[in-house]
């Protein structure tokens, strides 16, 4: 019993000693000398370990604080613990069996070049004969909480939470799980996610049981089989890609709603020949914003809208073909705004084609086809046939609004090449307006345009419009020209006919009426073009009522045989180059400028400011004078030239006149009359007025206001009573046989000088006349010299005169009626 106790004590002592020695520093150093050089020869890296020891129960070898370094001292690998659980099954085959190799918290930092070099070193070492007395066989490997930092060019892959299991059985079984990975690369942000994989390898044959990659909300899964040696295989795949993930990864700024799903197969036909041997057979379905896709592809063409697609994608990566149905809502293709577009979509040979397109755009409809090259957009074609679309949309598309009313446009637009340069034809019509409605008084000529038709083309920044036909209620013009959007200028020429010239000038100028021919050019800037207009009218009329000065002029209408005019108009200025009108022997004309200083846009003709030179030849002074309020009672022909200036509310006219064979009042004939006239501030002023009849002459000046107030000064020389007497008395003087002694007596009288002063109103005048007179022989007797003086106060007239060298004096008074 005593020996048994002693034996047990010795056994326990020896076992404890063995356990102590297995973890002691001598054993650790010995193991380091045996293991670390072998690792260095196998990997080509320099290894250190904090401690290596052997555990007996259970039997394993553990290494703590293992680190590996490059030749330059840069850390390659850092492992917290490595445990190798040892089995005895291979001892008789001189084989050291590691049933389980556990690697805890490894951190590997490398790049592609260093990793390829490591793999070459390991393969080379395995091919060599081992100097060790036994082989090492690893049955399984497990990695816990591993990390990886892998660089490739400007890309950096960071892995955290790596868990892996490798079972060296037949077949080889591998499980890999990444809690998270992150990719950093120029142009990419937010590429994060996780991975789970499980696959078997048997004699170079791969059986992928599970592959699941997730990033943000997007996910790709696959399973299938392949040949590792040939790098070929067939895999079933299912992908669900949320656009928000793509937006985050690529830093896109456009809208990120939508998702794309793909199901089908992926076949590898030998990746040794490149990724071009990857064959896809997928069914696609998804929705996204087109502008986001264009931003991802770095396409700068104006493509946007909410796109829904359903179709297939087949072929090798370098020769893909696809087809399906697409629907685009609230989008735009190359500047064409679309409410909705449904079409067939096909991709082949690097070109995406849209066919059988039915679109709703600008409140109208369209048939559309288009093609765009991808991924580099260096060529595209499009053909759109529109019907009854809003004109505003078309004007926005061609980047020029001519200012005509909203209407409907039908036509065809096509473009082909590397830039958007559409061409086609169009017809425009306004809505709800007819010719029978006539000229709208509150609309200008642009607002009265009823229809426009013609051809158009846009090349670079120049729009060419040809074969234009422009129709308004009373006019029709054909034109052709260009709009240079780059420089903001335009150039057009046209000609036509108007049945009523007010169609062109209303509501700003409505005095002139008539029909005739038109020719015009439009040049200059889009903001302030210059309109050069020539109008030739027949059977025209001119109404003074349209001039807007009723306090000066009665509403009278003048008829003309012809009117010829040449105007040059800009936003702030109307230049009247020539304006001539004929009516029988009469001729009217004008030239000068009309300023529109407050105009904000074309045809804004408010508050005109006139500076016109107006002339008339052989005018019927009676008809002209009757047009002016309180005009003088004259008949005969007159020539006049005057300058008209100011605004209608502050009009100013100044000029002169010359007349011949005139008749004043009820029957006072004049051989000639000339003078100057000024109108300003509601007042007519006459000066330098000279009238002549035979040897008689009269000079006068005066004023007449629109309030019927007047002033008058007149002076006569050598005035014969015969020249100034009323026609009835002159007839009696000339007819002695009828017996008119008083008339005969008056016919012999003359004034050597005569002075007249007057003021007041026409209803209550104040006039004073004074003069010296003399008489010729009457019935053989000389009448001698005398004087005359008369006054008119209101309706009461007084007069006194002396005759026969003051031997005969006459006085009297009268009350005037009528």
PDB file of N, CA, C and O in Angstrom, residues 18-81:
ATOM      1  N   UNK A  18       5.985  17.333 -16.490  1.00  0.00           N
ATOM      2  CA  UNK A  18       5.823  17.347 -17.948  1.00  0.00           C
ATOM      3  C   UNK A  18       4.945  18.515 -18.378  1.00  0.00           C
ATOM      4  O   UNK A  18       5.250  19.212 -19.366  1.00  0.00           O
ATOM      5  N   UNK A  19       3.871  18.730 -17.620  1.00  0.00           N
ATOM      6  CA  UNK A  19       3.008  19.875 -17.960  1.00  0.00           C
ATOM      7  C   UNK A  19       3.759  21.199 -17.813  1.00  0.00           C
ATOM      8  O   UNK A  19       3.607  22.114 -18.632  1.00  0.00           O
ATOM      9  N   UNK A  20       4.558  21.274 -16.800  1.00  0.00           N
ATOM     10  CA  UNK A  20       5.316  22.515 -16.590  1.00  0.00           C
ATOM     11  C   UNK A  20       6.332  22.740 -17.683  1.00  0.00           C
ATOM     12  O   UNK A  20       6.461  23.843 -18.214  1.00  0.00           O
ATOM     13  N   UNK A  21       7.021  21.621 -18.013  1.00  0.00           N
ATOM     14  CA  UNK A  21       8.045  21.761 -19.054  1.00  0.00           C
ATOM     15  C   UNK A  21       7.422  22.109 -20.415  1.00  0.00           C
ATOM     16  O   UNK A  21       8.007  22.833 -21.224  1.00  0.00           O
ATOM     17  N   UNK A  22       6.183  21.584 -20.709  1.00  0.00           N
ATOM     18  CA  UNK A  22       5.557  21.836 -22.025  1.00  0.00           C
ATOM     19  C   UNK A  22       5.197  23.314 -22.189  1.00  0.00           C
ATOM     20  O   UNK A  22       5.085  23.811 -23.300  1.00  0.00           O
ATOM     21  N   UNK A  23       5.018  24.022 -21.109  1.00  0.00           N
ATOM     22  CA  UNK A  23       4.683  25.444 -21.208  1.00  0.00           C
ATOM     23  C   UNK A  23       5.862  26.328 -20.798  1.00  0.00           C
ATOM     24  O   UNK A  23       5.718  27.537 -20.759  1.00  0.00           O
ATOM     25  N   UNK A  24       6.973  25.720 -20.561  1.00  0.00           N
ATOM     26  CA  UNK A  24       8.123  26.478 -20.119  1.00  0.00           C
ATOM     27  C   UNK A  24       8.821  27.178 -21.266  1.00  0.00           C
ATOM     28  O   UNK A  24       8.601  26.912 -22.428  1.00  0.00           O
ATOM     29  N   UNK A  25       9.708  28.111 -20.941  1.00  0.00           N
ATOM     30  CA  UNK A  25      10.412  28.896 -21.973  1.00  0.00           C
ATOM     31  C   UNK A  25      11.325  28.037 -22.837  1.00  0.00           C
ATOM     32  O   UNK A  25      11.513  28.354 -24.012  1.00  0.00           O
ATOM     33  N   UNK A  26      11.868  27.000 -22.306  1.00  0.00           N
ATOM     34  CA  UNK A  26      12.763  26.174 -23.121  1.00  0.00           C
ATOM     35  C   UNK A  26      11.995  25.503 -24.253  1.00  0.00           C
ATOM     36  O   UNK A  26      12.443  25.455 -25.404  1.00  0.00           O
ATOM     37  N   UNK A  27      10.837  24.955 -23.896  1.00  0.00           N
ATOM     38  CA  UNK A  27      10.007  24.325 -24.929  1.00  0.00           C
ATOM     39  C   UNK A  27       9.576  25.360 -25.963  1.00  0.00           C
ATOM     40  O   UNK A  27       9.583  25.113 -27.170  1.00  0.00           O
ATOM     41  N   UNK A  28       9.172  26.568 -25.484  1.00  0.00           N
ATOM     42  CA  UNK A  28       8.722  27.619 -26.396  1.00  0.00           C
ATOM     43  C   UNK A  28       9.825  28.002 -27.362  1.00  0.00           C
ATOM     44  O   UNK A  28       9.608  28.131 -28.573  1.00  0.00           O
ATOM     45  N   UNK A  29      11.046  28.151 -26.836  1.00  0.00           N
ATOM     46  CA  UNK A  29      12.150  28.539 -27.718  1.00  0.00           C
ATOM     47  C   UNK A  29      12.466  27.436 -28.712  1.00  0.00           C
ATOM     48  O   UNK A  29      12.794  27.691 -29.884  1.00  0.00           O
ATOM     49  N   UNK A  30      12.407  26.193 -28.214  1.00  0.00           N
ATOM     50  CA  UNK A  30      12.690  25.073 -29.106  1.00  0.00           C
ATOM     51  C   UNK A  30      11.683  25.018 -30.243  1.00  0.00           C
ATOM     52  O   UNK A  30      12.036  24.815 -31.415  1.00  0.00           O
ATOM     53  N   UNK A  31      10.407  25.198 -29.907  1.00  0.00           N
ATOM     54  CA  UNK A  31       9.359  25.174 -30.934  1.00  0.00           C
ATOM     55  C   UNK A  31       9.502  26.354 -31.905  1.00  0.00           C
ATOM     56  O   UNK A  31       9.250  26.216 -33.104  1.00  0.00           O
ATOM     57  N   UNK A  32       9.884  27.501 -31.392  1.00  0.00           N
ATOM     58  CA  UNK A  32      10.092  28.653 -32.283  1.00  0.00           C
ATOM     59  C   UNK A  32      11.159  28.343 -33.307  1.00  0.00           C
ATOM     60  O   UNK A  32      11.023  28.668 -34.502  1.00  0.00           O
ATOM     61  N   UNK A  33      12.266  27.672 -32.823  1.00  0.00           N
ATOM     62  CA  UNK A  33      13.370  27.366 -33.741  1.00  0.00           C
ATOM     63  C   UNK A  33      12.944  26.341 -34.793  1.00  0.00           C
ATOM     64  O   UNK A  33      13.505  26.293 -35.887  1.00  0.00           O
ATOM     65  N   UNK A  34      11.934  25.549 -34.443  1.00  0.00           N
ATOM     66  CA  UNK A  34      11.518  24.511 -35.383  1.00  0.00           C
ATOM     67  C   UNK A  34      10.438  25.023 -36.340  1.00  0.00           C
ATOM     68  O   UNK A  34      10.418  24.673 -37.529  1.00  0.00           O
ATOM     69  N   UNK A  35       9.520  25.853 -35.839  1.00  0.00           N
ATOM     70  CA  UNK A  35       8.348  26.233 -36.643  1.00  0.00           C
ATOM     71  C   UNK A  35       8.571  27.519 -37.428  1.00  0.00           C
ATOM     72  O   UNK A  35       8.240  27.601 -38.628  1.00  0.00           O
ATOM     73  N   UNK A  36       9.099  28.551 -36.800  1.00  0.00           N
ATOM     74  CA  UNK A  36       9.189  29.855 -37.467  1.00  0.00           C
ATOM     75  C   UNK A  36      10.046  29.820 -38.721  1.00  0.00           C
ATOM     76  O   UNK A  36       9.664  30.398 -39.758  1.00  0.00           O
ATOM     77  N   UNK A  37      11.257  29.155 -38.719  1.00  0.00           N
ATOM     78  CA  UNK A  37      12.024  29.093 -39.968  1.00  0.00           C
ATOM     79  C   UNK A  37      11.244  28.401 -41.092  1.00  0.00           C
ATOM     80  O   UNK A  37      11.354  28.795 -42.262  1.00  0.00           O
ATOM     81  N   UNK A  38      10.459  27.377 -40.726  1.00  0.00           N
ATOM     82  CA  UNK A  38       9.679  26.690 -41.754  1.00  0.00           C
ATOM     83  C   UNK A  38       8.639  27.635 -42.352  1.00  0.00           C
ATOM     84  O   UNK A  38       8.420  27.652 -43.576  1.00  0.00           O
ATOM     85  N   UNK A  39       7.988  28.445 -41.521  1.00  0.00           N
ATOM     86  CA  UNK A  39       7.018  29.421 -42.040  1.00  0.00           C
ATOM     87  C   UNK A  39       7.695  30.469 -42.918  1.00  0.00           C
ATOM     88  O   UNK A  39       7.138  30.889 -43.947  1.00  0.00           O
ATOM     89  N   UNK A  40       8.890  30.891 -42.514  1.00  0.00           N
ATOM     90  CA  UNK A  40       9.597  31.905 -43.296  1.00  0.00           C
ATOM     91  C   UNK A  40      10.010  31.370 -44.658  1.00  0.00           C
ATOM     92  O   UNK A  40       9.906  32.067 -45.684  1.00  0.00           O
ATOM     93  N   UNK A  41      10.499  30.090 -44.688  1.00  0.00           N
ATOM     94  CA  UNK A  41      10.874  29.501 -45.973  1.00  0.00           C
ATOM     95  C   UNK A  41       9.653  29.285 -46.873  1.00  0.00           C
ATOM     96  O   UNK A  41       9.743  29.394 -48.100  1.00  0.00           O
ATOM     97  N   UNK A  42       8.527  28.996 -46.253  1.00  0.00           N
ATOM     98  CA  UNK A  42       7.310  28.729 -47.044  1.00  0.00           C
ATOM     99  C   UNK A  42       6.718  30.023 -47.600  1.00  0.00           C
ATOM    100  O   UNK A  42       6.271  30.062 -48.759  1.00  0.00           O
ATOM    101  N   UNK A  43       6.703  31.104 -46.835  1.00  0.00           N
ATOM    102  CA  UNK A  43       6.010  32.330 -47.247  1.00  0.00           C
ATOM    103  C   UNK A  43       6.942  33.405 -47.789  1.00  0.00           C
ATOM    104  O   UNK A  43       6.491  34.319 -48.486  1.00  0.00           O
ATOM    105  N   UNK A  44       8.212  33.341 -47.445  1.00  0.00           N
ATOM    106  CA  UNK A  44       9.114  34.415 -47.835  1.00  0.00           C
ATOM    107  C   UNK A  44       8.998  35.626 -46.950  1.00  0.00           C
ATOM    108  O   UNK A  44       9.539  36.690 -47.279  1.00  0.00           O
ATOM    109  N   UNK A  45       8.313  35.518 -45.835  1.00  0.00           N
ATOM    110  CA  UNK A  45       8.155  36.619 -44.894  1.00  0.00           C
ATOM    111  C   UNK A  45       8.951  36.312 -43.628  1.00  0.00           C
ATOM    112  O   UNK A  45       9.333  35.165 -43.371  1.00  0.00           O
ATOM    113  N   UNK A  46       9.221  37.330 -42.825  1.00  0.00           N
ATOM    114  CA  UNK A  46       9.925  37.161 -41.562  1.00  0.00           C
ATOM    115  C   UNK A  46       8.895  37.079 -40.445  1.00  0.00           C
ATOM    116  O   UNK A  46       8.051  37.955 -40.315  1.00  0.00           O
ATOM    117  N   UNK A  47       8.979  35.981 -39.604  1.00  0.00           N
ATOM    118  CA  UNK A  47       7.986  35.713 -38.563  1.00  0.00           C
ATOM    119  C   UNK A  47       8.591  35.872 -37.179  1.00  0.00           C
ATOM    120  O   UNK A  47       9.765  35.563 -36.962  1.00  0.00           O
ATOM    121  N   UNK A  48       7.738  36.333 -36.265  1.00  0.00           N
ATOM    122  CA  UNK A  48       8.064  36.322 -34.839  1.00  0.00           C
ATOM    123  C   UNK A  48       6.818  35.837 -34.116  1.00  0.00           C
ATOM    124  O   UNK A  48       5.702  35.949 -34.624  1.00  0.00           O
ATOM    125  N   UNK A  49       7.045  35.248 -32.897  1.00  0.00           N
ATOM    126  CA  UNK A  49       5.924  34.798 -32.082  1.00  0.00           C
ATOM    127  C   UNK A  49       6.222  35.138 -30.633  1.00  0.00           C
ATOM    128  O   UNK A  49       7.364  34.994 -30.169  1.00  0.00           O
ATOM    129  N   UNK A  50       5.199  35.573 -29.947  1.00  0.00           N
ATOM    130  CA  UNK A  50       5.375  35.913 -28.541  1.00  0.00           C
ATOM    131  C   UNK A  50       5.651  34.665 -27.717  1.00  0.00           C
ATOM    132  O   UNK A  50       6.526  34.654 -26.846  1.00  0.00           O
ATOM    133  N   UNK A  51       4.896  33.561 -28.006  1.00  0.00           N
ATOM    134  CA  UNK A  51       5.050  32.334 -27.223  1.00  0.00           C
ATOM    135  C   UNK A  51       4.454  31.173 -27.996  1.00  0.00           C
ATOM    136  O   UNK A  51       3.438  31.322 -28.657  1.00  0.00           O
ATOM    137  N   UNK A  52       5.129  30.008 -27.900  1.00  0.00           N
ATOM    138  CA  UNK A  52       4.599  28.774 -28.469  1.00  0.00           C
ATOM    139  C   UNK A  52       4.690  27.701 -27.380  1.00  0.00           C
ATOM    140  O   UNK A  52       5.728  27.541 -26.749  1.00  0.00           O
ATOM    141  N   UNK A  53       3.592  26.997 -27.175  1.00  0.00           N
ATOM    142  CA  UNK A  53       3.642  25.945 -26.148  1.00  0.00           C
ATOM    143  C   UNK A  53       2.758  24.789 -26.573  1.00  0.00           C
ATOM    144  O   UNK A  53       1.946  24.903 -27.505  1.00  0.00           O
ATOM    145  N   UNK A  54       2.934  23.673 -25.851  1.00  0.00           N
ATOM    146  CA  UNK A  54       2.151  22.461 -26.104  1.00  0.00           C
ATOM    147  C   UNK A  54       1.256  22.208 -24.916  1.00  0.00           C
ATOM    148  O   UNK A  54       1.684  22.278 -23.765  1.00  0.00           O
ATOM    149  N   UNK A  55      -0.014  21.951 -25.226  1.00  0.00           N
ATOM    150  CA  UNK A  55      -0.981  21.578 -24.192  1.00  0.00           C
ATOM    151  C   UNK A  55      -1.255  20.079 -24.332  1.00  0.00           C
ATOM    152  O   UNK A  55      -1.500  19.581 -25.430  1.00  0.00           O
ATOM    153  N   UNK A  56      -1.254  19.354 -23.233  1.00  0.00           N
ATOM    154  CA  UNK A  56      -1.377  17.898 -23.293  1.00  0.00           C
ATOM    155  C   UNK A  56      -2.822  17.437 -23.285  1.00  0.00           C
ATOM    156  O   UNK A  56      -3.165  16.456 -23.956  1.00  0.00           O
ATOM    157  N   UNK A  57      -3.613  18.041 -22.441  1.00  0.00           N
ATOM    158  CA  UNK A  57      -5.000  17.594 -22.332  1.00  0.00           C
ATOM    159  C   UNK A  57      -5.929  18.793 -22.513  1.00  0.00           C
ATOM    160  O   UNK A  57      -6.064  19.588 -21.573  1.00  0.00           O
ATOM    161  N   UNK A  58      -6.587  18.944 -23.661  1.00  0.00           N
ATOM    162  CA  UNK A  58      -6.363  18.139 -24.885  1.00  0.00           C
ATOM    163  C   UNK A  58      -5.044  18.551 -25.517  1.00  0.00           C
ATOM    164  O   UNK A  58      -4.499  19.624 -25.218  1.00  0.00           O
ATOM    165  N   UNK A  59      -4.583  17.711 -26.441  1.00  0.00           N
ATOM    166  CA  UNK A  59      -3.279  17.919 -27.031  1.00  0.00           C
ATOM    167  C   UNK A  59      -3.398  18.946 -28.173  1.00  0.00           C
ATOM    168  O   UNK A  59      -4.077  18.708 -29.167  1.00  0.00           O
ATOM    169  N   UNK A  60      -2.717  20.081 -27.979  1.00  0.00           N
ATOM    170  CA  UNK A  60      -2.662  21.060 -29.086  1.00  0.00           C
ATOM    171  C   UNK A  60      -1.415  21.887 -28.910  1.00  0.00           C
ATOM    172  O   UNK A  60      -0.816  21.952 -27.835  1.00  0.00           O
ATOM    173  N   UNK A  61      -1.020  22.489 -30.007  1.00  0.00           N
ATOM    174  CA  UNK A  61       0.093  23.450 -30.004  1.00  0.00           C
ATOM    175  C   UNK A  61      -0.527  24.830 -30.218  1.00  0.00           C
ATOM    176  O   UNK A  61      -1.323  25.034 -31.136  1.00  0.00           O
ATOM    177  N   UNK A  62      -0.145  25.784 -29.391  1.00  0.00           N
ATOM    178  CA  UNK A  62      -0.698  27.132 -29.508  1.00  0.00           C
ATOM    179  C   UNK A  62       0.415  28.147 -29.651  1.00  0.00           C
ATOM    180  O   UNK A  62       1.428  28.100 -28.957  1.00  0.00           O
ATOM    181  N   UNK A  63       0.186  29.074 -30.611  1.00  0.00           N
ATOM    182  CA  UNK A  63       1.111  30.193 -30.818  1.00  0.00           C
ATOM    183  C   UNK A  63       0.362  31.481 -30.488  1.00  0.00           C
ATOM    184  O   UNK A  63      -0.767  31.692 -30.924  1.00  0.00           O
ATOM    185  N   UNK A  64       1.024  32.325 -29.692  1.00  0.00           N
ATOM    186  CA  UNK A  64       0.441  33.612 -29.335  1.00  0.00           C
ATOM    187  C   UNK A  64       1.292  34.746 -29.900  1.00  0.00           C
ATOM    188  O   UNK A  64       2.512  34.653 -29.938  1.00  0.00           O
ATOM    189  N   UNK A  65       0.573  35.828 -30.318  1.00  0.00           N
ATOM    190  CA  UNK A  65       1.277  37.032 -30.778  1.00  0.00           C
ATOM    191  C   UNK A  65       2.135  36.781 -32.001  1.00  0.00           C
ATOM    192  O   UNK A  65       3.294  37.192 -32.031  1.00  0.00           O
ATOM    193  N   UNK A  66       1.566  36.134 -32.990  1.00  0.00           N
ATOM    194  CA  UNK A  66       2.315  35.846 -34.217  1.00  0.00           C
ATOM    195  C   UNK A  66       2.248  37.055 -35.147  1.00  0.00           C
ATOM    196  O   UNK A  66       1.172  37.593 -35.420  1.00  0.00           O
ATOM    197  N   UNK A  67       3.417  37.454 -35.671  1.00  0.00           N
ATOM    198  CA  UNK A  67       3.491  38.580 -36.588  1.00  0.00           C
ATOM    199  C   UNK A  67       4.416  38.212 -37.733  1.00  0.00           C
ATOM    200  O   UNK A  67       5.403  37.509 -37.539  1.00  0.00           O
ATOM    201  N   UNK A  68       4.047  38.724 -38.922  1.00  0.00           N
ATOM    202  CA  UNK A  68       4.878  38.515 -40.102  1.00  0.00           C
ATOM    203  C   UNK A  68       5.171  39.865 -40.730  1.00  0.00           C
ATOM    204  O   UNK A  68       4.307  40.753 -40.766  1.00  0.00           O
ATOM    205  N   UNK A  69       6.426  40.018 -41.267  1.00  0.00           N
ATOM    206  CA  UNK A  69       6.866  41.300 -41.800  1.00  0.00           C
ATOM    207  C   UNK A  69       7.466  41.117 -43.195  1.00  0.00           C
ATOM    208  O   UNK A  69       8.002  40.057 -43.529  1.00  0.00           O
ATOM    209  N   UNK A  70       7.355  42.197 -43.997  1.00  0.00           N
ATOM    210  CA  UNK A  70       8.043  42.230 -45.284  1.00  0.00           C
ATOM    211  C   UNK A  70       9.523  42.481 -45.026  1.00  0.00           C
ATOM    212  O   UNK A  70       9.956  42.763 -43.904  1.00  0.00           O
ATOM    213  N   UNK A  71      10.306  42.367 -46.089  1.00  0.00           N
ATOM    214  CA  UNK A  71      11.742  42.586 -45.944  1.00  0.00           C
ATOM    215  C   UNK A  71      12.050  44.013 -45.514  1.00  0.00           C
ATOM    216  O   UNK A  71      13.067  44.267 -44.865  1.00  0.00           O
ATOM    217  N   UNK A  72      11.164  44.971 -45.903  1.00  0.00           N
ATOM    218  CA  UNK A  72      11.403  46.365 -45.528  1.00  0.00           C
ATOM    219  C   UNK A  72      10.880  46.696 -44.133  1.00  0.00           C
ATOM    220  O   UNK A  72      10.879  47.857 -43.723  1.00  0.00           O
ATOM    221  N   UNK A  73      10.401  45.688 -43.414  1.00  0.00           N
ATOM    222  CA  UNK A  73       9.911  45.887 -42.062  1.00  0.00           C
ATOM    223  C   UNK A  73       8.441  46.214 -41.967  1.00  0.00           C
ATOM    224  O   UNK A  73       7.904  46.366 -40.863  1.00  0.00           O
ATOM    225  N   UNK A  74       7.751  46.296 -43.100  1.00  0.00           N
ATOM    226  CA  UNK A  74       6.324  46.600 -43.085  1.00  0.00           C
ATOM    227  C   UNK A  74       5.544  45.378 -42.624  1.00  0.00           C
ATOM    228  O   UNK A  74       5.792  44.261 -43.078  1.00  0.00           O
ATOM    229  N   UNK A  75       4.575  45.589 -41.722  1.00  0.00           N
ATOM    230  CA  UNK A  75       3.818  44.464 -41.169  1.00  0.00           C
ATOM    231  C   UNK A  75       2.927  43.851 -42.245  1.00  0.00           C
ATOM    232  O   UNK A  75       2.220  44.549 -42.971  1.00  0.00           O
ATOM    233  N   UNK A  76       2.928  42.550 -42.347  1.00  0.00           N
ATOM    234  CA  UNK A  76       2.140  41.806 -43.314  1.00  0.00           C
ATOM    235  C   UNK A  76       0.973  41.091 -42.636  1.00  0.00           C
ATOM    236  O   UNK A  76      -0.142  41.082 -43.139  1.00  0.00           O
ATOM    237  N   UNK A  77       1.251  40.474 -41.453  1.00  0.00           N
ATOM    238  CA  UNK A  77       0.243  39.671 -40.775  1.00  0.00           C
ATOM    239  C   UNK A  77       0.391  39.834 -39.279  1.00  0.00           C
ATOM    240  O   UNK A  77       1.508  39.915 -38.756  1.00  0.00           O
ATOM    241  N   UNK A  78      -0.777  39.907 -38.614  1.00  0.00           N
ATOM    242  CA  UNK A  78      -0.784  39.997 -37.153  1.00  0.00           C
ATOM    243  C   UNK A  78      -1.917  39.099 -36.662  1.00  0.00           C
ATOM    244  O   UNK A  78      -3.091  39.348 -36.953  1.00  0.00           O
ATOM    245  N   UNK A  79      -1.520  37.981 -35.895  1.00  0.00           N
ATOM    246  CA  UNK A  79      -2.500  37.010 -35.420  1.00  0.00           C
ATOM    247  C   UNK A  79      -2.401  36.938 -33.901  1.00  0.00           C
ATOM    248  O   UNK A  79      -1.313  36.791 -33.347  1.00  0.00           O
ATOM    249  N   UNK A  80      -3.587  37.033 -33.268  1.00  0.00           N
ATOM    250  CA  UNK A  80      -3.577  36.965 -31.814  1.00  0.00           C
ATOM    251  C   UNK A  80      -3.227  35.558 -31.320  1.00  0.00           C
ATOM    252  O   UNK A  80      -2.361  35.386 -30.464  1.00  0.00           O
ATOM    253  N   UNK A  81      -3.898  34.528 -31.908  1.00  0.00           N
ATOM    254  CA  UNK A  81      -3.646  33.142 -31.477  1.00  0.00           C
ATOM    255  C   UNK A  81      -3.805  32.195 -32.660  1.00  0.00           C
ATOM    256  O   UNK A  81      -4.665  32.410 -33.514  1.00  0.00           O
TER     257      UNK A  81
END
